[in-house]
Structure formats: structure tokens, C-alpha cells
Tab-separated table of C-alpha atoms in Angstrom:
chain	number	residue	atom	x	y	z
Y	27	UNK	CA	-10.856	66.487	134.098
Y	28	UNK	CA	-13.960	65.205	135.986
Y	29	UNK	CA	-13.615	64.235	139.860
Y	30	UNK	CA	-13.080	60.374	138.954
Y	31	UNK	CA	-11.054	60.694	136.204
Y	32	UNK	CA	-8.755	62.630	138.716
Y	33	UNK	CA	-9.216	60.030	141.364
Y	34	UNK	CA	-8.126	57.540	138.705
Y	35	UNK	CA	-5.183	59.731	137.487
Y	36	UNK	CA	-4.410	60.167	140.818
Y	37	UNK	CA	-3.885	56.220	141.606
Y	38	UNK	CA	-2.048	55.427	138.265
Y	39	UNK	CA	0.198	57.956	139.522
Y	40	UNK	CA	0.550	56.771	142.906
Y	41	UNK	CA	1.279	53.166	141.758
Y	42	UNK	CA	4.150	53.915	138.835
Y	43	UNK	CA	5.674	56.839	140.317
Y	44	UNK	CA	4.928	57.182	143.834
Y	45	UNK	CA	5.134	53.041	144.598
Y	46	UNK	CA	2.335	53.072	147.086
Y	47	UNK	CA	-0.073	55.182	149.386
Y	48	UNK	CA	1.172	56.317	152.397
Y	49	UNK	CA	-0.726	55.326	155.458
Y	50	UNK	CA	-4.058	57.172	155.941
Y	51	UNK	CA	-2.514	58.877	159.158
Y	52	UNK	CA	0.678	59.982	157.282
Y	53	UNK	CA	-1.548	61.646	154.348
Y	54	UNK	CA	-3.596	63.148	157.236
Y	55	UNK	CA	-0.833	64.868	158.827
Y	56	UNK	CA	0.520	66.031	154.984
Y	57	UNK	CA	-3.316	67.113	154.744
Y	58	UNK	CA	-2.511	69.647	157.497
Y	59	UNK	CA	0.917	70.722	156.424
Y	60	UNK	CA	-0.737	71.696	152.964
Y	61	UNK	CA	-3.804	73.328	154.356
Y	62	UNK	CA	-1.383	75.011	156.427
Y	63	UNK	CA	0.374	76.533	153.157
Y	64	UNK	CA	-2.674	77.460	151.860
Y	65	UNK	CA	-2.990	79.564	154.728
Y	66	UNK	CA	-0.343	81.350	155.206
Y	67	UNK	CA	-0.353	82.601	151.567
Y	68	UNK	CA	-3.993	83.379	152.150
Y	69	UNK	CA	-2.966	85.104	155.541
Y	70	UNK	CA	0.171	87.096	153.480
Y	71	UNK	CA	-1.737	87.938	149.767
Y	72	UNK	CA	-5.140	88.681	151.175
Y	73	UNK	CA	-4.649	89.058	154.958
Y	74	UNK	CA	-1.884	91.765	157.284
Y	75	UNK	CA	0.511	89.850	157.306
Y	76	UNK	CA	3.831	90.377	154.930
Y	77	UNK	CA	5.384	88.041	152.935
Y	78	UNK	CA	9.213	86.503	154.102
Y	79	UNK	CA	11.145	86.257	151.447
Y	80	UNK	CA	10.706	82.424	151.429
Y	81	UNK	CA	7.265	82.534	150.820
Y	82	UNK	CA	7.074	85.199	147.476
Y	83	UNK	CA	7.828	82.019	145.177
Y	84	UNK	CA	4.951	80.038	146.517
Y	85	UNK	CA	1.775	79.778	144.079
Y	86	UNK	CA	-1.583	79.404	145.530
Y	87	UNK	CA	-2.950	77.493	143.115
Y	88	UNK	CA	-0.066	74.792	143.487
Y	89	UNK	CA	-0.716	74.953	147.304
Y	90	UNK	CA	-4.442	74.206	146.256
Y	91	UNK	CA	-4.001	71.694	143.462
Y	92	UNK	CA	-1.463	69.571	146.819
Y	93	UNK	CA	-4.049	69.817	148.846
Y	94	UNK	CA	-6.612	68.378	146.419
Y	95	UNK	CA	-4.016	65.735	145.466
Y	96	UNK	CA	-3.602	64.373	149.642
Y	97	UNK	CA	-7.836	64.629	149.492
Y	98	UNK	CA	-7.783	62.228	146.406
Y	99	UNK	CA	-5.372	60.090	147.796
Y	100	UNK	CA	-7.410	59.781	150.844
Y	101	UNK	CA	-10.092	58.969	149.310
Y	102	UNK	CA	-8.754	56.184	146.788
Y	103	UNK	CA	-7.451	54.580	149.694
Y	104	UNK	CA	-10.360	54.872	151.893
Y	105	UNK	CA	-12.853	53.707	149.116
Y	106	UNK	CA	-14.777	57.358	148.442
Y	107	UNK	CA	-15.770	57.842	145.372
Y	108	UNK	CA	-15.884	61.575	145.739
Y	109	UNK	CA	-18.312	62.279	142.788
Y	110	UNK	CA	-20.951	60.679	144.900
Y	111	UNK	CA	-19.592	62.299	147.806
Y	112	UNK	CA	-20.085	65.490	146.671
Y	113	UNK	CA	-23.209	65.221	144.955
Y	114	UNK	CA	-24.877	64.149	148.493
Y	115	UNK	CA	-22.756	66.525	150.229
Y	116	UNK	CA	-24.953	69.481	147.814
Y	117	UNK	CA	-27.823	67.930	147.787
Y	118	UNK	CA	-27.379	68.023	152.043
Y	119	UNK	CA	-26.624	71.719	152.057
Y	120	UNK	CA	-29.461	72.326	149.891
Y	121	UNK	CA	-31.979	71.330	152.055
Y	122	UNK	CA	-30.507	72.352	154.976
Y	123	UNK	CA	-29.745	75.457	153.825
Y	124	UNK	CA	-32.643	76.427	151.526
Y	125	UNK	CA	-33.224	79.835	152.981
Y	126	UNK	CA	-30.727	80.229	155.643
Y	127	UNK	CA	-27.887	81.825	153.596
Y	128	UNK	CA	-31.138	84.354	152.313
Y	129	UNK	CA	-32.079	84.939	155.801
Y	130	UNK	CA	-28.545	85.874	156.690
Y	131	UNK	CA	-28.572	89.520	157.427
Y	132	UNK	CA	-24.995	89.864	157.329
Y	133	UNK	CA	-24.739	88.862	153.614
Y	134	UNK	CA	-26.866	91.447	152.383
């Protein structure tokens, strides 16, 4: 699935099954609570800290694939296409970061 066709999948599932957006400040603060799962499985699977025994059924790809789904819906309802988003958003770091990453001693 490419970037728009998940934007558009995204909005044909928003407007059968999910009746409408929610408000851009509502999917902002469900942007956080996802982010915030992501990070606490992060923090427990790769970090120090140990796993409750609510949190050994949660999946970090499904934490991922929520958080992509609030980004898309952000986007469709803000007007970013997020193909072209990206694409500038590379073609930024690439000249801005040409070398710098290279440079970096502490990624050698």
C-alpha cells in the first residue's frame, strides 16, 4: 500500500465506519496517548524496565500501525498529502545533512 492509497483507505474508513474525523485537537491528544504506547513497550522490550502483566499482550507493531493511523487522519483532515510531504521532508535532510551524519564521530 503506497502513502496515498493509505491516506485514501484511511478516509473511506473514517466516513463508513468511523462517521467522521474527530477534531484536529482530539486526534492530537490520541497522537500522544499512542506515541505514549509505543513507548512504554519500547521502554519494557528494549529498555530496563519490566513488563506489568497488562502490558505482555500489547504488539508493537499494532501500537505503530495506531499511531500511523491518528498521523493519516491528521493529515486528511488538515489537507497534507503526505507523499509530497515526505518527499520534501528527504530531500530537506539531504541537503542539510549531506555529510553531517559522516562527520559524526559517535556513529563510527
Amino acid at each position: 500500500m503506497t502513502i496515498e492509497e493509505a491516506q485514501q483507505t484511511v478516509d473511506q474508513w473514517i466516513q463508513t465506519t468511523g462517521v467522521r474525523y474527530f477534531n484536529e485537537l482530539t486526534n492530537m491528544a490520541m497522537l500522544t496517548e499512542e506515541v505514549g504506547e509505543v513507548a512504554r513497550i519500547i521502554a519494557r522490550q528494549y529498555g530496563e524496565q519490566s513488563f506489568k502483566p497488562s502490558d505482555r499482550d500489547k504488539v508493537l507493531a499494532d501500537e505503530l500501525a495506531d499511531v500511523l493511523f491518528v498521523v493519516i487522519c491528521l493529515a486528511n483532515q488538515t489537507g497534507v498529502n503526505l507523499t509530497e510531504a515526505l518527499q520534501r521532508n528527504l530531500e530537506k535532510k539531504t541537503q542539510r545533512d549531506a555529510d553531517r551524519h559522516k562527520q559524526n564521530e559517535k556513529l563510527k
